[in-house]
Amino acid sequence: MTEKRLPLIETKDLKKNFNDLEVLKGISETIYKGEVICIIGPSGGGKSTFLRCLNMLEEPTSGEVYFEGEKLDPKSTDIDRHRQKIGMVFQQFNVFPHLSVLDNITLAPTLEKKIPLKDAQEQAYKLLEQVGLSDKANEYPRKLSGGQKQRLAIVRAMAMEPDVMLFDEPTSALDPEMVKGVLEVIRQLADTGMTCVIVTHEMGFAREVADRVIFIDEGVVAEEGTPEELFNNPKNERTKEFLSQVL
Amino acid sequence: MGPSIIDVFIEYWPIFLKGTIGTLRFAFIAVSLGSILGTLVAFMHLSKNKIIKGIATVYANVLRGTPLLVQMYIAYFFLPIAIPVLNNVDKEVYVLIALIMNSSAYVSEIIRGGINSVDSGQSEAARSLGMSARHTMTKIILPQAIKNILPALANEYIAMIKETSMAGTFMLYELMYTRTILANKYLSWQPLFIIAGIYLLLTLVLTSLVKHLEKRFSVSD
């Protein structure tokens, strides 16, 4: 990279306990603008918790998160303004079942950014077209397959025009034949220069799409590097063991 | 034995009709005003503020953990002493206050349960889009919770129809009070069967209406 790297999200000694369980034991990371980061690691290692701390869905026990230079405070009303710039996609899709596909997308922009409904709908149609859901605009989510729901969830987040997208195991709840379509949408997004942080078990995808891979195990970053470094030449014993089990 | 049940009904049906209307009216007032108060208590219960939450918990526990009849007696004899302004109002108001407060405790649990029944992923998704806590509640959580809340509220109304029978103890004109009126005419047992029959008819009809309502709501799933 020749251009100057701008930090978008910074975490400082991020720790998170659930009762007596120490899930994150101090993670300091910097995520730069335009970067595509894949976070891998064993279940229960803290990957998702780390991701959920980045937009304060999970309140850290100690440590800080800075987004575009500002410290995130879950108790401040500013948090809503920051979250509008941090899109998130969940494993279980979490589309709104009582709203049509179109309303799922336009609700937050019209409510929180005061975008006129007409403009929001126009934008929603464009987004739906990009992910091949144009003909579903007036359907309700119950009529959609898992893959379609996840694509809807992605464009719903995109409609807020975020500066970064967080993906929490976006394909883990999908039937195998649906995975490819969703990964393709994420890949296209990454290709447009969107900053992406993706927690995933899809190693092939991570190797292909990531600028940097972070291996989180037992609440710490055990190893990180380019996909080549991490997948072809892991240095940490735990990374080697993990990769030998999943590859 | 005296006259038959049918004879009594034919002769005194206007009394039973007036009693039935009284019963439905008491239950309606109790549940509708109880719903407003109960909604407030439910949101107090969901509050992060420990004192507010504590007040709501104690309120609901006391009202659900003591007999309604005791609450009615307290309202009837203590309220006029505690709040002298109430001295001039109709005695009916005391009993209604007890019914409304009692109903609000149950309604608050219904609403809290309805809100908690909505998957936490829904609120996480809304908040992650940058939606405010208020908009998340009004646009995402409540519209989904209402499906569970409405049939439960209807069931609360049905339960309240039976509970209001205690208002007769305080000489308020509802279905059970018709027994007192007719006992003065030396009819000891016939009115009881008529009263029981009317209660049963009311609850059966309303229960089947609620079932119908539930079915219609579940279609949108």
PDB file of N, CA, C and O in Angstrom, chain B residues 129-196:
ATOM      1  N   LEU B 129     -27.970  -0.560  13.476  1.00  0.00           N
ATOM      2  CA  LEU B 129     -28.217   0.365  12.359  1.00  0.00           C
ATOM      3  C   LEU B 129     -28.169   1.818  12.833  1.00  0.00           C
ATOM      4  O   LEU B 129     -28.314   2.742  12.033  1.00  0.00           O
ATOM      5  N   GLY B 130     -27.995   2.003  14.139  1.00  0.00           N
ATOM      6  CA  GLY B 130     -27.947   3.354  14.680  1.00  0.00           C
ATOM      7  C   GLY B 130     -29.315   3.868  15.080  1.00  0.00           C
ATOM      8  O   GLY B 130     -29.505   5.056  15.283  1.00  0.00           O
ATOM      9  N   MET B 131     -30.295   2.969  15.186  1.00  0.00           N
ATOM     10  CA  MET B 131     -31.617   3.405  15.631  1.00  0.00           C
ATOM     11  C   MET B 131     -31.586   3.683  17.123  1.00  0.00           C
ATOM     12  O   MET B 131     -30.935   2.974  17.883  1.00  0.00           O
ATOM     13  N   SER B 132     -32.318   4.730  17.548  1.00  0.00           N
ATOM     14  CA  SER B 132     -32.353   5.092  18.959  1.00  0.00           C
ATOM     15  C   SER B 132     -33.100   4.017  19.748  1.00  0.00           C
ATOM     16  O   SER B 132     -33.829   3.208  19.177  1.00  0.00           O
ATOM     17  N   ALA B 133     -32.906   4.035  21.062  1.00  0.00           N
ATOM     18  CA  ALA B 133     -33.587   3.062  21.918  1.00  0.00           C
ATOM     19  C   ALA B 133     -35.107   3.200  21.778  1.00  0.00           C
ATOM     20  O   ALA B 133     -35.830   2.215  21.738  1.00  0.00           O
ATOM     21  N   ARG B 134     -35.573   4.462  21.657  1.00  0.00           N
ATOM     22  CA  ARG B 134     -37.012   4.697  21.564  1.00  0.00           C
ATOM     23  C   ARG B 134     -37.581   4.136  20.250  1.00  0.00           C
ATOM     24  O   ARG B 134     -38.581   3.438  20.238  1.00  0.00           O
ATOM     25  N   HIS B 135     -36.906   4.452  19.150  1.00  0.00           N
ATOM     26  CA  HIS B 135     -37.371   3.943  17.864  1.00  0.00           C
ATOM     27  C   HIS B 135     -37.291   2.422  17.802  1.00  0.00           C
ATOM     28  O   HIS B 135     -38.148   1.771  17.196  1.00  0.00           O
ATOM     29  N   THR B 136     -36.256   1.855  18.414  1.00  0.00           N
ATOM     30  CA  THR B 136     -36.132   0.398  18.437  1.00  0.00           C
ATOM     31  C   THR B 136     -37.342  -0.212  19.130  1.00  0.00           C
ATOM     32  O   THR B 136     -37.919  -1.197  18.659  1.00  0.00           O
ATOM     33  N   MET B 137     -37.767   0.425  20.237  1.00  0.00           N
ATOM     34  CA  MET B 137     -38.923  -0.088  20.965  1.00  0.00           C
ATOM     35  C   MET B 137     -40.206   0.101  20.148  1.00  0.00           C
ATOM     36  O   MET B 137     -40.993  -0.829  19.983  1.00  0.00           O
ATOM     37  N   THR B 138     -40.429   1.315  19.619  1.00  0.00           N
ATOM     38  CA  THR B 138     -41.718   1.598  18.985  1.00  0.00           C
ATOM     39  C   THR B 138     -41.844   1.017  17.589  1.00  0.00           C
ATOM     40  O   THR B 138     -42.938   0.649  17.170  1.00  0.00           O
ATOM     41  N   LYS B 139     -40.749   0.895  16.850  1.00  0.00           N
ATOM     42  CA  LYS B 139     -40.843   0.463  15.452  1.00  0.00           C
ATOM     43  C   LYS B 139     -40.502  -1.016  15.255  1.00  0.00           C
ATOM     44  O   LYS B 139     -40.889  -1.609  14.253  1.00  0.00           O
ATOM     45  N   ILE B 140     -39.723  -1.576  16.183  1.00  0.00           N
ATOM     46  CA  ILE B 140     -39.259  -2.955  15.975  1.00  0.00           C
ATOM     47  C   ILE B 140     -39.827  -3.915  17.033  1.00  0.00           C
ATOM     48  O   ILE B 140     -40.427  -4.936  16.698  1.00  0.00           O
ATOM     49  N   ILE B 141     -39.674  -3.574  18.311  1.00  0.00           N
ATOM     50  CA  ILE B 141     -40.036  -4.527  19.365  1.00  0.00           C
ATOM     51  C   ILE B 141     -41.564  -4.584  19.564  1.00  0.00           C
ATOM     52  O   ILE B 141     -42.169  -5.655  19.482  1.00  0.00           O
ATOM     53  N   LEU B 142     -42.185  -3.426  19.824  1.00  0.00           N
ATOM     54  CA  LEU B 142     -43.619  -3.441  20.147  1.00  0.00           C
ATOM     55  C   LEU B 142     -44.492  -4.014  19.024  1.00  0.00           C
ATOM     56  O   LEU B 142     -45.401  -4.804  19.307  1.00  0.00           O
ATOM     57  N   PRO B 143     -44.249  -3.645  17.748  1.00  0.00           N
ATOM     58  CA  PRO B 143     -45.110  -4.232  16.707  1.00  0.00           C
ATOM     59  C   PRO B 143     -45.038  -5.764  16.668  1.00  0.00           C
ATOM     60  O   PRO B 143     -46.010  -6.412  16.288  1.00  0.00           O
ATOM     61  N   GLN B 144     -43.904  -6.320  17.083  1.00  0.00           N
ATOM     62  CA  GLN B 144     -43.803  -7.779  17.106  1.00  0.00           C
ATOM     63  C   GLN B 144     -44.355  -8.356  18.404  1.00  0.00           C
ATOM     64  O   GLN B 144     -44.915  -9.454  18.420  1.00  0.00           O
ATOM     65  N   ALA B 145     -44.204  -7.599  19.497  1.00  0.00           N
ATOM     66  CA  ALA B 145     -44.669  -8.078  20.802  1.00  0.00           C
ATOM     67  C   ALA B 145     -46.195  -8.103  20.864  1.00  0.00           C
ATOM     68  O   ALA B 145     -46.784  -8.944  21.540  1.00  0.00           O
ATOM     69  N   ILE B 146     -46.831  -7.191  20.137  1.00  0.00           N
ATOM     70  CA  ILE B 146     -48.279  -7.001  20.243  1.00  0.00           C
ATOM     71  C   ILE B 146     -49.033  -8.295  19.885  1.00  0.00           C
ATOM     72  O   ILE B 146     -50.088  -8.587  20.440  1.00  0.00           O
ATOM     73  N   LYS B 147     -48.437  -9.081  19.002  1.00  0.00           N
ATOM     74  CA  LYS B 147     -49.044 -10.360  18.599  1.00  0.00           C
ATOM     75  C   LYS B 147     -49.226 -11.294  19.784  1.00  0.00           C
ATOM     76  O   LYS B 147     -50.188 -12.045  19.852  1.00  0.00           O
ATOM     77  N   ASN B 148     -48.257 -11.264  20.710  1.00  0.00           N
ATOM     78  CA  ASN B 148     -48.375 -12.095  21.909  1.00  0.00           C
ATOM     79  C   ASN B 148     -49.178 -11.408  22.996  1.00  0.00           C
ATOM     80  O   ASN B 148     -49.797 -12.064  23.823  1.00  0.00           O
ATOM     81  N   ILE B 149     -49.146 -10.083  22.985  1.00  0.00           N
ATOM     82  CA  ILE B 149     -49.774  -9.328  24.071  1.00  0.00           C
ATOM     83  C   ILE B 149     -51.301  -9.328  23.940  1.00  0.00           C
ATOM     84  O   ILE B 149     -52.013  -9.566  24.911  1.00  0.00           O
ATOM     85  N   LEU B 150     -51.820  -9.109  22.719  1.00  0.00           N
ATOM     86  CA  LEU B 150     -53.272  -8.951  22.559  1.00  0.00           C
ATOM     87  C   LEU B 150     -54.085 -10.171  22.999  1.00  0.00           C
ATOM     88  O   LEU B 150     -55.040 -10.011  23.766  1.00  0.00           O
ATOM     89  N   PRO B 151     -53.741 -11.383  22.557  1.00  0.00           N
ATOM     90  CA  PRO B 151     -54.525 -12.527  23.027  1.00  0.00           C
ATOM     91  C   PRO B 151     -54.430 -12.711  24.544  1.00  0.00           C
ATOM     92  O   PRO B 151     -55.421 -13.049  25.188  1.00  0.00           O
ATOM     93  N   ALA B 152     -53.256 -12.429  25.122  1.00  0.00           N
ATOM     94  CA  ALA B 152     -53.098 -12.563  26.576  1.00  0.00           C
ATOM     95  C   ALA B 152     -53.936 -11.520  27.315  1.00  0.00           C
ATOM     96  O   ALA B 152     -54.494 -11.801  28.372  1.00  0.00           O
ATOM     97  N   LEU B 153     -54.029 -10.335  26.720  1.00  0.00           N
ATOM     98  CA  LEU B 153     -54.874  -9.299  27.326  1.00  0.00           C
ATOM     99  C   LEU B 153     -56.337  -9.719  27.291  1.00  0.00           C
ATOM    100  O   LEU B 153     -57.088  -9.495  28.241  1.00  0.00           O
ATOM    101  N   ALA B 154     -56.744 -10.319  26.186  1.00  0.00           N
ATOM    102  CA  ALA B 154     -58.124 -10.794  26.071  1.00  0.00           C
ATOM    103  C   ALA B 154     -58.393 -11.861  27.129  1.00  0.00           C
ATOM    104  O   ALA B 154     -59.462 -11.879  27.747  1.00  0.00           O
ATOM    105  N   ASN B 155     -57.403 -12.725  27.360  1.00  0.00           N
ATOM    106  CA  ASN B 155     -57.563 -13.739  28.409  1.00  0.00           C
ATOM    107  C   ASN B 155     -57.655 -13.103  29.792  1.00  0.00           C
ATOM    108  O   ASN B 155     -58.366 -13.594  30.666  1.00  0.00           O
ATOM    109  N   GLU B 156     -56.922 -12.015  29.980  1.00  0.00           N
ATOM    110  CA  GLU B 156     -56.980 -11.287  31.251  1.00  0.00           C
ATOM    111  C   GLU B 156     -58.393 -10.718  31.450  1.00  0.00           C
ATOM    112  O   GLU B 156     -58.930 -10.732  32.556  1.00  0.00           O
ATOM    113  N   TYR B 157     -59.000 -10.249  30.358  1.00  0.00           N
ATOM    114  CA  TYR B 157     -60.366  -9.731  30.428  1.00  0.00           C
ATOM    115  C   TYR B 157     -61.327 -10.843  30.847  1.00  0.00           C
ATOM    116  O   TYR B 157     -62.210 -10.645  31.688  1.00  0.00           O
ATOM    117  N   ILE B 158     -61.132 -12.022  30.285  1.00  0.00           N
ATOM    118  CA  ILE B 158     -61.988 -13.157  30.633  1.00  0.00           C
ATOM    119  C   ILE B 158     -61.829 -13.516  32.112  1.00  0.00           C
ATOM    120  O   ILE B 158     -62.806 -13.744  32.827  1.00  0.00           O
ATOM    121  N   ALA B 159     -60.570 -13.536  32.567  1.00  0.00           N
ATOM    122  CA  ALA B 159     -60.326 -13.834  33.978  1.00  0.00           C
ATOM    123  C   ALA B 159     -60.975 -12.761  34.857  1.00  0.00           C
ATOM    124  O   ALA B 159     -61.557 -13.061  35.903  1.00  0.00           O
ATOM    125  N   MET B 160     -60.885 -11.518  34.405  1.00  0.00           N
ATOM    126  CA  MET B 160     -61.412 -10.401  35.193  1.00  0.00           C
ATOM    127  C   MET B 160     -62.930 -10.471  35.317  1.00  0.00           C
ATOM    128  O   MET B 160     -63.500 -10.061  36.327  1.00  0.00           O
ATOM    129  N   ILE B 161     -63.603 -11.027  34.297  1.00  0.00           N
ATOM    130  CA  ILE B 161     -65.051 -11.190  34.368  1.00  0.00           C
ATOM    131  C   ILE B 161     -65.428 -12.013  35.598  1.00  0.00           C
ATOM    132  O   ILE B 161     -66.372 -11.703  36.322  1.00  0.00           O
ATOM    133  N   LYS B 162     -64.627 -13.033  35.858  1.00  0.00           N
ATOM    134  CA  LYS B 162     -64.895 -13.866  37.033  1.00  0.00           C
ATOM    135  C   LYS B 162     -64.503 -13.143  38.334  1.00  0.00           C
ATOM    136  O   LYS B 162     -65.195 -13.245  39.330  1.00  0.00           O
ATOM    137  N   GLU B 163     -63.382 -12.426  38.275  1.00  0.00           N
ATOM    138  CA  GLU B 163     -62.898 -11.727  39.476  1.00  0.00           C
ATOM    139  C   GLU B 163     -63.890 -10.668  39.969  1.00  0.00           C
ATOM    140  O   GLU B 163     -64.026 -10.450  41.165  1.00  0.00           O
ATOM    141  N   THR B 164     -64.576 -10.018  39.012  1.00  0.00           N
ATOM    142  CA  THR B 164     -65.465  -8.926  39.411  1.00  0.00           C
ATOM    143  C   THR B 164     -66.620  -9.423  40.272  1.00  0.00           C
ATOM    144  O   THR B 164     -67.319  -8.620  40.880  1.00  0.00           O
ATOM    145  N   SER B 165     -66.835 -10.749  40.329  1.00  0.00           N
ATOM    146  CA  SER B 165     -67.928 -11.276  41.151  1.00  0.00           C
ATOM    147  C   SER B 165     -67.766 -10.830  42.607  1.00  0.00           C
ATOM    148  O   SER B 165     -68.733 -10.765  43.359  1.00  0.00           O
ATOM    149  N   MET B 166     -66.531 -10.501  42.990  1.00  0.00           N
ATOM    150  CA  MET B 166     -66.297 -10.073  44.374  1.00  0.00           C
ATOM    151  C   MET B 166     -66.830  -8.674  44.647  1.00  0.00           C
ATOM    152  O   MET B 166     -67.031  -8.302  45.801  1.00  0.00           O
ATOM    153  N   ALA B 167     -67.059  -7.912  43.561  1.00  0.00           N
ATOM    154  CA  ALA B 167     -67.571  -6.550  43.766  1.00  0.00           C
ATOM    155  C   ALA B 167     -68.975  -6.597  44.380  1.00  0.00           C
ATOM    156  O   ALA B 167     -69.397  -5.657  45.052  1.00  0.00           O
ATOM    157  N   GLY B 168     -69.699  -7.712  44.160  1.00  0.00           N
ATOM    158  CA  GLY B 168     -71.034  -7.879  44.724  1.00  0.00           C
ATOM    159  C   GLY B 168     -71.012  -7.813  46.241  1.00  0.00           C
ATOM    160  O   GLY B 168     -71.979  -7.408  46.889  1.00  0.00           O
ATOM    161  N   THR B 169     -69.886  -8.209  46.831  1.00  0.00           N
ATOM    162  CA  THR B 169     -69.712  -8.147  48.278  1.00  0.00           C
ATOM    163  C   THR B 169     -69.942  -6.733  48.794  1.00  0.00           C
ATOM    164  O   THR B 169     -70.355  -6.530  49.929  1.00  0.00           O
ATOM    165  N   PHE B 170     -69.631  -5.735  47.908  1.00  0.00           N
ATOM    166  CA  PHE B 170     -69.751  -4.337  48.338  1.00  0.00           C
ATOM    167  C   PHE B 170     -71.018  -3.692  47.776  1.00  0.00           C
ATOM    168  O   PHE B 170     -71.082  -2.487  47.584  1.00  0.00           O
ATOM    169  N   MET B 171     -71.995  -4.537  47.485  1.00  0.00           N
ATOM    170  CA  MET B 171     -73.308  -4.060  47.032  1.00  0.00           C
ATOM    171  C   MET B 171     -73.235  -3.326  45.701  1.00  0.00           C
ATOM    172  O   MET B 171     -74.011  -2.409  45.446  1.00  0.00           O
ATOM    173  N   LEU B 172     -72.287  -3.680  44.876  1.00  0.00           N
ATOM    174  CA  LEU B 172     -72.232  -3.069  43.551  1.00  0.00           C
ATOM    175  C   LEU B 172     -72.985  -3.966  42.583  1.00  0.00           C
ATOM    176  O   LEU B 172     -72.861  -5.193  42.639  1.00  0.00           O
ATOM    177  N   TYR B 173     -73.735  -3.348  41.696  1.00  0.00           N
ATOM    178  CA  TYR B 173     -74.638  -4.113  40.837  1.00  0.00           C
ATOM    179  C   TYR B 173     -73.855  -4.828  39.738  1.00  0.00           C
ATOM    180  O   TYR B 173     -73.514  -4.244  38.718  1.00  0.00           O
ATOM    181  N   GLU B 174     -73.544  -6.057  39.977  1.00  0.00           N
ATOM    182  CA  GLU B 174     -72.987  -6.915  38.924  1.00  0.00           C
ATOM    183  C   GLU B 174     -73.662  -8.263  39.075  1.00  0.00           C
ATOM    184  O   GLU B 174     -74.564  -8.419  39.900  1.00  0.00           O
ATOM    185  N   LEU B 175     -73.221  -9.234  38.309  1.00  0.00           N
ATOM    186  CA  LEU B 175     -73.941 -10.501  38.218  1.00  0.00           C
ATOM    187  C   LEU B 175     -74.131 -11.176  39.583  1.00  0.00           C
ATOM    188  O   LEU B 175     -75.210 -11.661  39.912  1.00  0.00           O
ATOM    189  N   MET B 176     -73.095 -11.203  40.386  1.00  0.00           N
ATOM    190  CA  MET B 176     -73.169 -11.902  41.663  1.00  0.00           C
ATOM    191  C   MET B 176     -74.130 -11.201  42.637  1.00  0.00           C
ATOM    192  O   MET B 176     -74.713 -11.831  43.505  1.00  0.00           O
ATOM    193  N   TYR B 177     -74.278  -9.871  42.428  1.00  0.00           N
ATOM    194  CA  TYR B 177     -75.140  -9.106  43.317  1.00  0.00           C
ATOM    195  C   TYR B 177     -76.606  -9.493  43.127  1.00  0.00           C
ATOM    196  O   TYR B 177     -77.423  -9.347  44.038  1.00  0.00           O
ATOM    197  N   THR B 178     -76.942 -10.013  41.938  1.00  0.00           N
ATOM    198  CA  THR B 178     -78.330 -10.433  41.695  1.00  0.00           C
ATOM    199  C   THR B 178     -78.747 -11.512  42.701  1.00  0.00           C
ATOM    200  O   THR B 178     -79.919 -11.633  43.035  1.00  0.00           O
ATOM    201  N   ARG B 179     -77.740 -12.292  43.172  1.00  0.00           N
ATOM    202  CA  ARG B 179     -78.054 -13.299  44.184  1.00  0.00           C
ATOM    203  C   ARG B 179     -78.612 -12.635  45.446  1.00  0.00           C
ATOM    204  O   ARG B 179     -79.612 -13.066  46.017  1.00  0.00           O
ATOM    205  N   THR B 180     -77.966 -11.556  45.871  1.00  0.00           N
ATOM    206  CA  THR B 180     -78.397 -10.839  47.074  1.00  0.00           C
ATOM    207  C   THR B 180     -79.820 -10.297  46.904  1.00  0.00           C
ATOM    208  O   THR B 180     -80.655 -10.402  47.807  1.00  0.00           O
ATOM    209  N   ILE B 181     -80.090  -9.732  45.716  1.00  0.00           N
ATOM    210  CA  ILE B 181     -81.424  -9.180  45.445  1.00  0.00           C
ATOM    211  C   ILE B 181     -82.487 -10.273  45.550  1.00  0.00           C
ATOM    212  O   ILE B 181     -83.504 -10.119  46.229  1.00  0.00           O
ATOM    213  N   LEU B 182     -82.210 -11.409  44.879  1.00  0.00           N
ATOM    214  CA  LEU B 182     -83.229 -12.459  44.807  1.00  0.00           C
ATOM    215  C   LEU B 182     -83.324 -13.265  46.093  1.00  0.00           C
ATOM    216  O   LEU B 182     -84.362 -13.874  46.371  1.00  0.00           O
ATOM    217  N   ALA B 183     -82.252 -13.279  46.893  1.00  0.00           N
ATOM    218  CA  ALA B 183     -82.325 -13.968  48.185  1.00  0.00           C
ATOM    219  C   ALA B 183     -83.367 -13.295  49.066  1.00  0.00           C
ATOM    220  O   ALA B 183     -84.026 -13.941  49.880  1.00  0.00           O
ATOM    221  N   ASN B 184     -83.546 -11.996  48.860  1.00  0.00           N
ATOM    222  CA  ASN B 184     -84.580 -11.275  49.602  1.00  0.00           C
ATOM    223  C   ASN B 184     -85.976 -11.718  49.214  1.00  0.00           C
ATOM    224  O   ASN B 184     -86.948 -11.428  49.904  1.00  0.00           O
ATOM    225  N   LYS B 185     -86.085 -12.349  48.054  1.00  0.00           N
ATOM    226  CA  LYS B 185     -87.387 -12.871  47.620  1.00  0.00           C
ATOM    227  C   LYS B 185     -87.475 -14.375  47.898  1.00  0.00           C
ATOM    228  O   LYS B 185     -88.220 -15.095  47.229  1.00  0.00           O
ATOM    229  N   TYR B 186     -86.662 -14.837  48.823  1.00  0.00           N
ATOM    230  CA  TYR B 186     -86.665 -16.249  49.245  1.00  0.00           C
ATOM    231  C   TYR B 186     -86.296 -17.212  48.132  1.00  0.00           C
ATOM    232  O   TYR B 186     -86.776 -18.327  48.079  1.00  0.00           O
ATOM    233  N   LEU B 187     -85.465 -16.746  47.180  1.00  0.00           N
ATOM    234  CA  LEU B 187     -84.943 -17.641  46.143  1.00  0.00           C
ATOM    235  C   LEU B 187     -83.479 -17.910  46.482  1.00  0.00           C
ATOM    236  O   LEU B 187     -82.624 -17.076  46.247  1.00  0.00           O
ATOM    237  N   SER B 188     -83.194 -19.070  47.084  1.00  0.00           N
ATOM    238  CA  SER B 188     -81.842 -19.290  47.600  1.00  0.00           C
ATOM    239  C   SER B 188     -80.933 -19.955  46.582  1.00  0.00           C
ATOM    240  O   SER B 188     -79.757 -19.604  46.479  1.00  0.00           O
ATOM    241  N   TRP B 189     -81.402 -20.906  45.807  1.00  0.00           N
ATOM    242  CA  TRP B 189     -80.481 -21.699  44.976  1.00  0.00           C
ATOM    243  C   TRP B 189     -80.639 -21.468  43.487  1.00  0.00           C
ATOM    244  O   TRP B 189     -79.676 -21.554  42.734  1.00  0.00           O
ATOM    245  N   GLN B 190     -81.870 -21.145  43.016  1.00  0.00           N
ATOM    246  CA  GLN B 190     -82.092 -20.993  41.577  1.00  0.00           C
ATOM    247  C   GLN B 190     -81.194 -19.914  40.950  1.00  0.00           C
ATOM    248  O   GLN B 190     -80.557 -20.175  39.915  1.00  0.00           O
ATOM    249  N   PRO B 191     -81.084 -18.722  41.559  1.00  0.00           N
ATOM    250  CA  PRO B 191     -80.250 -17.685  40.933  1.00  0.00           C
ATOM    251  C   PRO B 191     -78.799 -18.127  40.770  1.00  0.00           C
ATOM    252  O   PRO B 191     -78.143 -17.749  39.801  1.00  0.00           O
ATOM    253  N   LEU B 192     -78.307 -18.952  41.696  1.00  0.00           N
ATOM    254  CA  LEU B 192     -76.893 -19.364  41.628  1.00  0.00           C
ATOM    255  C   LEU B 192     -76.602 -20.115  40.344  1.00  0.00           C
ATOM    256  O   LEU B 192     -75.560 -19.913  39.711  1.00  0.00           O
ATOM    257  N   PHE B 193     -77.528 -21.002  39.939  1.00  0.00           N
ATOM    258  CA  PHE B 193     -77.299 -21.762  38.701  1.00  0.00           C
ATOM    259  C   PHE B 193     -77.388 -20.864  37.471  1.00  0.00           C
ATOM    260  O   PHE B 193     -76.659 -21.041  36.508  1.00  0.00           O
ATOM    261  N   ILE B 194     -78.307 -19.910  37.531  1.00  0.00           N
ATOM    262  CA  ILE B 194     -78.432 -18.966  36.410  1.00  0.00           C
ATOM    263  C   ILE B 194     -77.157 -18.125  36.301  1.00  0.00           C
ATOM    264  O   ILE B 194     -76.596 -17.944  35.225  1.00  0.00           O
ATOM    265  N   ILE B 195     -76.693 -17.644  37.469  1.00  0.00           N
ATOM    266  CA  ILE B 195     -75.462 -16.835  37.496  1.00  0.00           C
ATOM    267  C   ILE B 195     -74.282 -17.642  36.937  1.00  0.00           C
ATOM    268  O   ILE B 195     -73.534 -17.178  36.075  1.00  0.00           O
ATOM    269  N   ALA B 196     -74.151 -18.869  37.426  1.00  0.00           N
ATOM    270  CA  ALA B 196     -73.044 -19.719  36.961  1.00  0.00           C
ATOM    271  C   ALA B 196     -73.140 -19.938  35.455  1.00  0.00           C
ATOM    272  O   ALA B 196     -72.135 -19.866  34.729  1.00  0.00           O
TER     273      ALA B 196
END
